[in-house]
């Protein structure tokens, strides 16, 4: 077998997985049934956690340069400007990327595709997975090739990143539980002018629904997402022009359209696969979960699925960890999807409810409460952590262990370790911790005590140790995020805390590695 992992699907999830596996030395093959990358932009919001992951891939600066930072949102209620919600840098001190970046899915896929090519790996387009059989030590995949012939390949692992209609999910007989929403969305990519506030997200709330206008890169370039009025639903031949009367009524008569680059309608489902892992196959991204686009989480969640699985699968493929390690992918990511589905469903129900009372609340009460609440630092912090996906944690994971009582509001096992600026040498410069983390290895961070002299032998070349000296700058930074002294944190390659404790016990760290990760 000359391939370790067959990645099915070259959307954002598959491209991220292929990149992460390839940079960890895994032999990857990535296929897609389409002839080339999708040209429609679909998802628009790139969250801070995604940009943190992009920075390890070396594409964060390009993404930021290509996109537009969402500085704020203006809420319009029944045609009247109701409130301005400042977004700006609401995540300062939480992430080096403290904002929401507006950057289309097509641009994200292009950056990820370029990064893959730079590693000497290309997507095999026009190649469709049509059959699959699992064995104890391999999967046999039947592929339909570009010349319409079929061939069989044997691979140890197969990752289904093949979208909402996943063939991998269906061929494994995994249920996709949930239902469609009754509403039909439309999305249009436009060159237009009007009375909307420039450079910010414009949210138009009506008793009967909503329109979102995203500022895009380029002059007068906007993306509109909205709900199709009932009289336009159920039509395959619908054109953008037919939505203009409703748009003018809800967004303003001054709207003038110079060009429509893309128009599409789509029905949304909220569904989750019953399992994310079946023997030698995995489901990631839309193949595992779909939900309403409210909150801009879909694409970002798929990217994080891939980031979570990649380091585990790479360790297993290289023989450094036991196969059981990959079970934690489902243990960790399925609850994240559950939570996301519940949250987006609740929010979506408020945004689209036909009830008179909810409509009144949406147009009269909600804009004012949101604008007021988001001016307070505590609400900003909670909102940012939730939407930016920096607050995702795996506290109940079998990989999360704590050896001491740590402060309630500080980092715990399973959490993404906070972003800090620290002195790593007594008289050295203040450095960005994230810039020092190598996401292909484990990192042992030791605060206020000596690191073990010989490192942690069980980690071998898979680990780095940083002893953070006692220093007033460091003390202030640690106090800010409630990290006590002495303490230590063993970070997994994906930046989440695996093991945490107070006084460093090297034997306990070794035990954690051999028992939880089954290194050897
Ligand atoms: C119109 C529209 C607007 C959207 N807007 C937003 C938004 O604003 N915000 C947001 O977060 N999300 C949005 N989404 C959702 C977002 O696009 C998805 O969450 C995201 O594309 C998921 O990425 P993925 O890689 O998991 O799956 P996909 O992007 O669906 O990629 C799956 C890939 O697998 C390939 N494939 C499928 N079956 C096979 C097979 N058998 N063999 C080989 N290849 C196969 C497909 O060709 C495809 O390239 C939108 C979706 C749509 C359709």
Coordinates of C-alpha atoms and ligand atoms in Angstrom, one line a residue:
X1 CA 0.0 0.0 0.0
X2 CA 1.6 3.3 -1.1
X3 CA -1.1 5.5 0.6
X4 CA -1.7 5.7 4.3
X5 CA -4.9 7.8 4.2
X6 CA -7.3 8.3 1.3
X7 CA -9.1 11.7 1.7
X8 CA -12.4 11.7 -0.1
X9 CA -13.5 15.2 -1.0
X10 CA -11.4 18.4 -1.7
X11 CA -13.7 21.0 -0.1
X12 CA -12.2 23.0 2.8
X13 CA -12.3 20.0 5.2
X14 CA -10.5 17.6 2.9
X15 CA -7.9 20.2 1.9
X16 CA -7.2 21.0 5.5
X17 CA -6.9 17.3 6.5
X18 CA -4.6 16.5 3.5
X19 CA -2.4 19.5 4.4
X20 CA -2.1 18.6 8.1
X21 CA -1.4 14.9 7.3
X22 CA 1.2 15.7 4.6
X23 CA 3.1 18.1 6.9
X24 CA 3.3 15.3 9.4
X25 CA 4.8 12.9 6.9
X26 CA 1.7 10.9 6.2
X27 CA 1.3 9.6 2.6
X28 CA -2.0 11.1 1.5
X29 CA -4.1 10.8 -1.6
X30 CA -6.9 13.3 -2.0
X31 CA -9.7 12.8 -4.6
X32 CA -12.8 14.7 -5.7
X33 CA -15.5 13.8 -8.1
X34 CA -15.7 17.4 -9.5
X35 CA -13.5 18.6 -12.3
X36 CA -11.9 21.3 -10.3
X37 CA -12.3 23.6 -7.2
X38 CA -15.8 25.0 -6.5
X39 CA -16.1 28.6 -7.9
X40 CA -19.0 29.7 -5.6
X41 CA -17.9 31.3 -2.4
X42 CA -20.6 29.8 0.0
X43 CA -19.2 30.2 3.6
X44 CA -17.9 33.7 4.3
X45 CA -16.8 34.0 7.9
X46 CA -13.3 32.9 8.9
X47 CA -13.1 32.6 12.6
X48 CA -10.1 33.4 14.8
X49 CA -9.4 29.8 15.7
X50 CA -9.2 29.0 12.0
X51 CA -6.7 31.8 11.5
X52 CA -4.6 30.5 14.4
X53 CA -4.5 27.1 12.6
X54 CA -3.8 28.8 9.3
X55 CA -0.8 30.5 10.9
X56 CA 0.9 27.2 11.5
X57 CA 0.2 26.3 7.9
X58 CA 1.8 29.6 6.8
X59 CA -1.3 31.0 5.1
X60 CA -2.8 33.3 7.8
X61 CA -1.2 36.5 6.5
X62 CA -2.4 35.8 3.0
X63 CA -5.9 35.1 4.3
X64 CA -6.0 38.4 6.3
X65 CA -4.6 40.3 3.3
X66 CA -7.3 38.9 1.0
X67 CA -10.2 39.3 3.4
X68 CA -12.0 42.1 5.1
X69 CA -12.1 42.4 8.9
X70 CA -15.7 42.8 10.1
X71 CA -15.4 46.0 12.1
X72 CA -19.0 46.0 13.3
X73 CA -22.6 45.4 12.4
X74 CA -25.4 47.8 11.8
X75 CA -28.8 46.4 12.7
X76 CA -31.8 47.7 10.8
X77 CA -35.3 46.9 12.2
X78 CA -38.2 47.2 9.7
X79 CA -36.2 49.5 7.5
X80 CA -35.0 51.8 10.3
X81 CA -31.4 51.9 11.6
X82 CA -31.8 50.5 15.1
X83 CA -28.3 50.0 16.5
X84 CA -24.6 49.7 15.7
X85 CA -22.8 46.7 17.3
X86 CA -19.1 47.3 17.6
X87 CA -17.1 44.2 16.7
X88 CA -13.7 45.6 15.9
X89 CA -11.1 43.8 18.0
X90 CA -13.5 42.2 20.5
X91 CA -11.2 39.3 21.0
X92 CA -8.1 41.3 21.9
X93 CA -6.1 39.4 24.5
X94 CA -7.8 36.2 23.5
X95 CA -6.3 35.6 20.0
X96 CA -3.7 37.1 17.8
X97 CA -6.6 37.4 15.3
X98 CA -9.2 39.1 17.5
X99 CA -11.9 39.6 14.8
X100 CA -14.1 37.9 12.3
X101 CA -12.6 37.8 8.8
X102 CA -14.9 38.0 5.8
X103 CA -13.3 35.8 3.2
X104 CA -15.2 33.6 0.8
X105 CA -14.9 29.8 0.9
X106 CA -13.5 29.8 -2.7
X107 CA -10.5 31.9 -1.5
X108 CA -10.0 29.7 1.5
X109 CA -10.0 26.6 -0.7
X110 CA -7.5 28.3 -3.1
X111 CA -5.1 29.1 -0.2
X112 CA -5.4 25.5 1.2
X113 CA -5.0 24.1 -2.3
X114 CA -1.8 26.2 -2.9
X115 CA -0.4 25.1 0.4
X116 CA -1.0 21.5 -0.6
X117 CA 0.7 21.9 -3.9
X118 CA 3.6 23.6 -2.2
X119 CA 4.1 20.2 -0.4
X120 CA 4.1 18.4 -3.7
X121 CA 0.6 17.0 -3.4
X122 CA -2.2 17.7 -5.9
X123 CA -6.0 16.9 -5.7
X124 CA -7.0 14.1 -8.1
X125 CA -10.1 15.7 -9.7
X126 CA -12.7 13.7 -11.6
X127 CA -12.2 10.8 -9.3
X128 CA -15.3 9.6 -7.4
X129 CA -15.6 7.1 -4.6
X130 CA -18.3 4.6 -5.6
X131 CA -17.7 1.6 -3.4
X132 CA -16.1 0.7 -0.1
X133 CA -15.4 -2.4 1.9
X134 CA -13.8 -2.4 5.4
X135 CA -11.5 -5.2 6.6
X136 CA -9.6 -5.6 9.8
X137 CA -6.4 -3.9 8.6
X138 CA -7.5 -2.0 5.5
X139 CA -10.3 -0.4 3.5
X140 CA -10.9 -1.3 -0.2
X141 CA -12.2 1.7 -2.0
X142 CA -13.7 1.5 -5.5
X143 CA -12.9 4.7 -7.6
X144 CA -14.5 5.9 -10.8
X145 CA -11.8 7.6 -12.7
X146 CA -11.9 10.5 -15.2
X147 CA -12.0 8.1 -18.2
X148 CA -15.1 6.3 -16.6
X149 CA -13.1 3.2 -15.8
X150 CA -13.2 1.9 -12.2
X151 CA -10.3 0.8 -10.1
X152 CA -9.8 -0.5 -6.6
X153 CA -7.3 0.8 -4.0
X154 CA -6.4 -0.6 -0.6
X155 CA -5.6 1.9 2.1
X156 CA -5.2 1.5 5.9
X157 CA -7.4 4.6 6.6
X158 CA -10.1 6.5 4.7
X159 CA -11.5 10.0 5.6
X160 CA -14.9 11.0 4.4
X161 CA -14.7 14.8 3.8
X162 CA -17.3 14.4 1.0
X163 CA -20.0 16.9 2.1
X164 CA -23.6 16.6 3.2
X165 CA -24.4 13.8 0.8
X166 CA -21.4 11.8 1.9
X167 CA -20.9 8.6 0.0
X168 CA -18.5 7.4 2.8
X169 CA -21.3 7.9 5.3
X170 CA -23.9 6.1 3.2
X171 CA -21.6 3.2 2.2
X172 CA -20.9 2.6 5.9
X173 CA -24.6 2.7 6.7
X174 CA -24.3 5.5 9.2
X175 CA -27.5 7.4 9.8
X176 CA -27.7 11.2 9.2
X177 CA -30.2 12.2 11.9
X178 CA -32.1 15.4 11.7
X179 CA -34.5 17.3 9.4
X180 CA -34.7 20.0 6.8
X181 CA -35.9 23.5 7.8
X182 CA -38.9 24.7 5.9
X183 CA -37.3 27.9 4.8
X184 CA -35.3 28.4 1.6
X185 CA -32.3 30.6 1.6
X186 CA -30.8 32.6 -1.2
X187 CA -27.3 33.9 -1.6
X188 CA -26.2 36.5 -4.2
X189 CA -22.8 37.9 -4.9
X190 CA -23.3 41.5 -6.1
X191 CA -21.8 44.7 -7.3
X192 CA -24.3 47.2 -5.9
X193 CA -24.9 50.6 -4.1
X194 CA -27.5 51.6 -1.6
X195 CA -28.1 53.1 1.8
X196 CA -26.4 50.4 3.7
X197 CA -23.6 51.3 6.1
X198 CA -20.3 50.9 4.3
X199 CA -17.6 48.4 5.4
X200 CA -19.7 46.7 8.1
X201 CA -22.1 43.8 8.2
X202 CA -25.7 45.1 7.7
X203 CA -28.4 43.1 9.3
X204 CA -32.0 43.8 8.2
X205 CA -34.6 42.4 10.5
X206 CA -38.2 42.1 9.6
X207 CA -41.2 40.5 11.2
X208 CA -41.1 37.9 8.4
X209 CA -37.4 37.3 8.2
X210 CA -34.0 38.9 7.6
X211 CA -31.3 39.8 5.1
X212 CA -27.6 39.9 5.8
X213 CA -25.3 42.1 3.7
X214 CA -21.6 41.3 4.0
X215 CA -19.0 43.8 2.7
X216 CA -16.6 42.0 0.4
X217 CA -13.2 42.8 -1.0
X218 CA -13.4 45.3 -3.9
X219 CA -15.5 48.4 -4.7
X220 CA -19.3 48.1 -4.0
X221 CA -18.9 44.3 -3.7
X222 CA -21.5 42.8 -1.3
X223 CA -22.8 39.4 -0.5
X224 CA -26.5 39.1 0.4
X225 CA -27.9 36.1 2.3
X226 CA -31.6 36.0 3.0
X227 CA -34.8 34.0 3.2
X228 CA -36.7 33.5 0.0
X229 CA -40.3 34.9 0.2
X230 CA -42.8 32.1 0.2
X231 CA -44.2 33.0 -3.3
X232 CA -40.7 32.4 -4.9
X233 CA -40.0 29.0 -3.3
X234 CA -40.1 25.7 -5.1
X235 CA -38.8 27.2 -8.4
X236 CA -35.7 25.8 -10.2
X237 CA -35.6 28.6 -12.7
X238 CA -35.6 31.5 -10.2
X239 CA -33.4 34.4 -11.1
X240 CA -31.9 37.1 -8.9
X241 CA -34.0 39.8 -10.6
X242 CA -37.1 38.2 -9.2
X243 CA -35.9 38.8 -5.6
X244 CA -35.2 42.5 -6.3
X245 CA -38.7 43.9 -5.3
X246 CA -38.5 42.2 -1.9
X247 CA -35.0 43.4 -1.5
X248 CA -35.8 47.0 -2.3
X249 CA -38.8 46.8 0.1
X250 CA -36.7 45.5 3.0
X251 CA -33.2 46.9 2.3
X252 CA -34.2 50.2 0.7
X253 CA -35.5 51.7 -2.6
X254 CA -32.1 53.2 -3.3
X255 CA -30.6 49.8 -4.1
X256 CA -29.0 49.9 -7.5
X257 CA -27.4 46.7 -9.0
X258 CA -24.5 46.8 -11.3
X259 CA -23.7 43.1 -11.6
X260 CA -24.8 39.8 -10.1
X261 CA -21.8 37.4 -10.1
X262 CA -23.5 34.5 -8.5
X263 CA -27.0 33.6 -7.3
X264 CA -28.1 30.4 -5.7
X265 CA -30.9 29.1 -3.5
X266 CA -30.5 26.4 -1.0
X267 CA -32.5 24.5 1.6
X268 CA -30.8 24.0 5.0
X269 CA -30.9 20.9 7.1
X270 CA -29.8 20.3 10.7
X271 CA -28.4 16.8 10.9
X272 CA -25.6 14.9 12.6
X273 CA -24.1 11.5 11.6
X274 CA -24.8 8.9 14.3
X275 CA -21.1 8.1 14.4
X276 CA -18.0 10.0 13.2
X277 CA -15.8 7.0 13.2
X278 CA -16.4 3.4 12.0
X279 CA -13.4 1.1 12.2
X280 CA -11.0 2.5 9.5
X281 CA -13.3 5.3 8.2
X282 CA -13.9 8.8 9.6
X283 CA -16.5 11.4 8.8
X284 CA -15.5 15.1 9.0
X285 CA -17.1 18.4 8.1
X286 CA -20.5 18.5 6.4
X287 CA -20.3 14.7 6.0
X288 CA -20.6 14.6 9.8
X289 CA -22.8 17.6 10.6
X290 CA -24.9 20.3 8.8
X291 CA -26.7 23.2 10.4
X292 CA -28.0 26.6 9.7
X293 CA -25.3 29.1 8.5
X294 CA -26.3 31.5 11.3
X295 CA -23.1 32.3 13.2
X296 CA -20.8 31.4 10.3
X297 CA -19.6 28.1 11.9
X298 CA -20.0 25.5 9.2
X299 CA -16.8 25.7 7.3
X300 CA -14.8 26.5 10.4
X301 CA -16.1 23.5 12.2
X302 CA -15.1 21.2 9.4
X303 CA -11.6 22.7 9.4
X304 CA -11.3 22.0 13.2
X305 CA -12.5 18.4 12.7
X306 CA -9.6 18.0 10.4
X307 CA -7.1 19.6 12.7
X308 CA -8.3 17.4 15.6
X309 CA -8.0 14.1 13.6
X310 CA -4.8 14.9 11.7
X311 CA -2.2 14.7 14.6
X312 CA -3.8 11.6 16.1
X313 CA -4.0 9.8 12.8
X314 CA -0.4 10.8 11.9
X315 CA 0.9 9.4 15.2
X316 CA -1.0 6.1 14.6
X317 CA 0.1 5.8 11.0
X318 CA 3.8 6.3 12.0
X319 CA 3.4 3.6 14.6
X320 CA 4.2 6.0 17.5
X321 CA 0.8 5.7 19.1
X322 CA -1.7 2.9 19.4
X323 CA -4.7 2.8 17.1
X324 CA -7.0 3.5 20.1
X325 CA -5.9 7.2 20.0
X326 CA -8.1 7.9 17.0
X327 CA -11.2 7.0 19.0
X328 CA -10.8 10.3 20.8
X329 CA -11.6 12.1 17.5
X330 CA -15.3 11.1 17.9
X331 CA -15.2 11.5 21.7
X332 CA -14.1 15.1 21.2
X333 CA -15.8 16.3 18.0
X334 CA -19.2 14.7 18.3
X335 CA -20.2 16.7 21.4
X336 CA -18.9 19.9 19.7
X337 CA -21.3 19.2 16.8
X338 CA -24.1 18.4 19.1
X339 CA -23.7 21.7 21.0
X340 CA -23.3 23.6 17.7
X341 CA -26.5 22.1 16.3
X342 CA -28.5 22.9 19.4
X343 CA -27.1 26.5 19.5
X344 CA -27.6 27.3 15.8
X345 CA -31.0 25.7 15.8
X346 CA -32.2 27.9 18.7
X347 CA -30.7 31.0 17.1
X348 CA -32.2 30.2 13.7
X349 CA -35.6 29.6 15.2
X350 CA -35.6 33.1 16.6
X351 CA -34.3 34.6 13.4
X352 CA -36.9 33.0 11.2
X353 CA -39.9 32.4 13.5
X354 CA -43.3 33.4 11.9
X355 CA -44.7 34.0 15.4
X356 CA -46.0 37.6 15.8
X357 CA -44.5 37.8 19.3
X358 CA -41.0 36.5 18.3
X359 CA -41.2 38.8 15.2
X360 CA -41.8 41.8 17.5
X361 CA -39.0 40.7 19.8
X362 CA -36.7 40.4 16.7
X363 CA -37.4 43.8 15.4
X364 CA -37.9 45.9 18.5
X365 CA -36.2 44.2 21.5
X366 CA -33.3 42.2 20.2
X367 CA -31.4 45.0 18.3
X368 CA -31.3 47.2 21.4
X369 CA -30.4 44.4 23.8
X370 CA -27.6 43.2 21.5
X371 CA -26.2 46.7 21.0
X372 CA -26.2 47.4 24.7
X373 CA -24.9 44.0 25.8
X374 CA -22.0 44.0 23.3
X375 CA -20.7 47.2 24.7
X376 CA -19.8 45.5 27.9
X377 CA -16.4 43.8 28.0
X378 CA -17.6 40.6 29.7
X379 CA -20.3 40.0 27.1
X380 CA -17.9 40.8 24.3
X381 CA -15.5 38.2 25.7
X382 CA -18.2 35.5 25.9
X383 CA -19.5 36.3 22.5
X384 CA -16.1 36.2 21.0
X385 CA -15.1 32.9 22.6
X386 CA -18.3 31.3 21.4
X387 CA -18.3 32.6 17.8
X388 CA -14.6 32.5 17.2
X389 CA -14.4 28.8 18.2
X390 CA -11.5 29.7 20.6
X391 CA -13.7 28.5 23.5
X392 CA -14.1 25.0 22.2
X393 CA -12.8 22.5 24.7
X394 CA -12.6 18.8 25.3
X395 CA -12.8 18.6 29.1
X396 CA -14.6 15.2 29.2
X397 CA -12.2 13.6 26.6
X398 CA -10.3 10.5 27.7
X399 CA -7.2 12.5 26.7
X400 CA -7.9 15.2 29.4
X401 CA -6.4 14.7 32.8
X402 CA -5.8 17.0 35.8
X403 CA -3.5 16.2 38.7
X404 CA -4.3 19.1 40.9
X405 CA -7.2 21.6 41.7
X406 CA -6.6 24.4 39.3
X407 CA -8.5 27.8 39.5
X408 CA -12.0 27.5 38.2
X409 CA -11.6 30.4 35.7
X410 CA -8.1 29.4 34.5
X411 CA -7.2 26.9 31.8
X412 CA -8.1 23.2 32.4
X413 CA -7.3 19.9 30.7
X414 CA -9.1 19.8 27.4
X415 CA -9.1 23.6 26.8
X416 CA -7.3 25.4 24.1
X417 CA -4.3 26.8 25.9
X418 CA -4.7 30.6 26.1
X419 CA -2.7 33.0 24.0
X420 CA 0.0 34.6 26.0
X421 CA 3.0 36.9 25.5
X422 CA 5.8 35.8 27.8
X423 CA 9.5 36.1 28.5
X424 CA 11.1 32.7 27.9
X425 CA 14.4 33.9 29.3
X426 CA 14.9 36.0 32.4
X427 CA 16.4 38.9 30.4
X428 CA 14.9 38.0 27.0
X429 CA 12.3 39.7 24.9
X430 CA 8.5 39.2 25.3
X431 CA 7.5 36.6 22.8
X432 CA 4.2 35.4 21.4
X433 CA 3.6 31.9 22.8
X434 CA 1.7 30.7 19.8
X435 CA 4.6 31.7 17.6
X436 CA 6.8 29.4 19.7
X437 CA 4.5 26.4 19.6
X438 CA 5.3 23.7 17.1
X439 CA 1.9 22.1 16.2
X440 CA 3.5 18.9 14.9
X441 CA 4.7 18.2 18.5
X442 CA 3.7 18.1 22.1
X443 CA 4.8 21.0 24.3
X444 CA 5.4 20.9 28.0
X445 CA 5.0 24.4 29.6
X446 CA 6.4 24.7 33.0
X447 CA 5.6 27.7 35.2
X448 CA 7.4 28.8 38.3
X449 CA 9.5 25.6 38.7
X450 CA 12.3 23.8 37.0
X451 CA 11.6 21.7 34.0
X452 CA 12.9 18.1 34.1
X453 CA 16.6 18.1 33.1
X454 CA 16.4 15.3 30.6
X455 CA 13.0 16.3 29.2
X456 CA 10.3 13.7 29.0
X457 CA 12.0 10.6 27.4
X458 CA 8.6 9.0 26.5
X459 CA 7.9 11.9 24.2
X460 CA 11.2 11.4 22.4
X461 CA 11.4 13.8 19.4
X462 CA 7.6 14.3 19.7
X463 CA 7.9 16.8 22.5
X464 CA 9.4 20.2 23.4
X465 CA 9.8 21.7 26.9
X466 CA 9.6 25.4 27.7
X467 CA 10.4 26.5 31.2
X468 CA 8.8 30.0 31.8
X469 CA 10.9 31.9 34.3
X470 CA 9.6 34.0 37.2
X471 CA 9.4 37.5 36.0
X472 CA 7.0 40.5 36.6
X473 CA 5.9 40.6 33.0
X474 CA 5.2 36.8 33.1
X475 CA 3.4 37.1 36.5
X476 CA 1.0 39.8 35.1
X477 CA 0.3 37.7 32.0
X478 CA -0.3 34.5 34.1
X479 CA -2.5 36.3 36.6
X480 CA -4.6 37.7 33.7
X481 CA -5.5 34.1 32.6
X482 CA -5.5 32.7 36.1
X483 CA -2.5 30.4 35.7
X484 CA -1.1 29.7 39.2
X485 CA 2.6 29.2 40.1
X486 CA 3.8 26.5 40.2
X487 CA 1.9 24.7 37.5
X488 CA 2.5 22.8 34.3
X489 CA 0.5 22.1 31.2
X490 CA 1.2 19.4 28.6
X491 CA -0.2 20.7 25.3
X492 CA -1.2 18.4 22.5
X493 CA -0.1 19.3 19.0
X494 CA -3.4 21.0 18.4
X495 CA -2.8 23.4 21.3
X496 CA -5.3 21.9 23.7
X497 CA -4.2 20.9 27.2
X498 CA -3.8 17.2 27.6
X499 CA -2.4 17.0 31.2
X500 CA -2.3 19.8 33.8
X501 CA -1.1 20.0 37.3
X502 CA 0.6 22.1 40.0
X503 CA 4.1 20.7 41.1
X504 CA 5.6 19.0 38.1
X505 CA 5.8 15.2 38.5
X506 CA 7.8 13.9 35.5
X507 CA 6.7 10.3 36.3
X508 CA 3.0 11.3 36.0
X509 CA 3.7 13.0 32.6
X510 CA 5.4 9.8 31.4
X511 CA 2.4 7.7 32.7
X512 CA 0.0 10.0 30.9
X513 CA 1.9 9.5 27.7
X514 CA 2.1 5.8 27.9
X515 CA -1.4 5.2 29.2
X516 CA -3.5 7.8 27.4
X517 CA -1.6 8.2 24.1
X518 CA -0.3 4.6 24.2
X519 CA 3.1 5.8 22.9
X520 CA 5.7 3.2 22.6
Ligands
LIG1 C1 -25.1 28.1 -1.0 C2 -24.4 27.8 0.3 C3 -24.1 28.8 1.2 C4 -23.4 28.6 2.4 N1 -23.1 29.6 3.2 C5 -22.4 29.4 4.4 C6 -22.0 30.4 5.2 O1 -22.3 31.6 5.0 N2 -21.3 30.1 6.4 C7 -20.9 28.8 6.7 O2 -20.2 28.6 7.6 N3 -21.3 27.8 5.8 C8 -22.0 28.1 4.7 N4 -22.3 27.0 3.9 C9 -21.8 25.7 4.3 C10 -20.4 25.5 3.9 O3 -20.3 25.7 2.6 C11 -20.0 24.1 4.3 O4 -20.1 23.9 5.7 C12 -18.6 23.7 3.8 O5 -18.6 23.7 2.4 C13 -18.2 22.3 4.3 O6 -17.0 21.9 3.7 P1 -16.7 20.3 3.5 O7 -15.3 20.3 2.9 O8 -17.0 19.6 4.7 O9 -17.8 19.9 2.4 P2 -18.0 20.4 0.9 O10 -17.5 21.8 0.7 O11 -19.3 20.0 0.5 O12 -16.9 19.5 0.0 C14 -17.2 18.1 -0.2 C15 -16.4 17.7 -1.5 O13 -16.5 16.3 -1.6 C16 -16.7 16.0 -3.0 N5 -17.3 14.7 -3.1 C17 -18.6 14.4 -2.7 N6 -18.8 13.1 -2.9 C18 -17.7 12.5 -3.4 C19 -17.4 11.2 -3.8 N7 -18.2 10.2 -3.7 N8 -16.1 11.0 -4.3 C20 -15.2 12.1 -4.4 N9 -15.5 13.3 -4.0 C21 -16.8 13.6 -3.5 C22 -17.5 17.1 -3.5 O14 -17.3 17.3 -4.9 C23 -16.9 18.3 -2.7 O15 -15.9 19.0 -3.4 C24 -23.0 27.3 2.7 C25 -23.3 26.2 1.8 C26 -24.0 26.5 0.7 C27 -24.4 25.3 -0.2

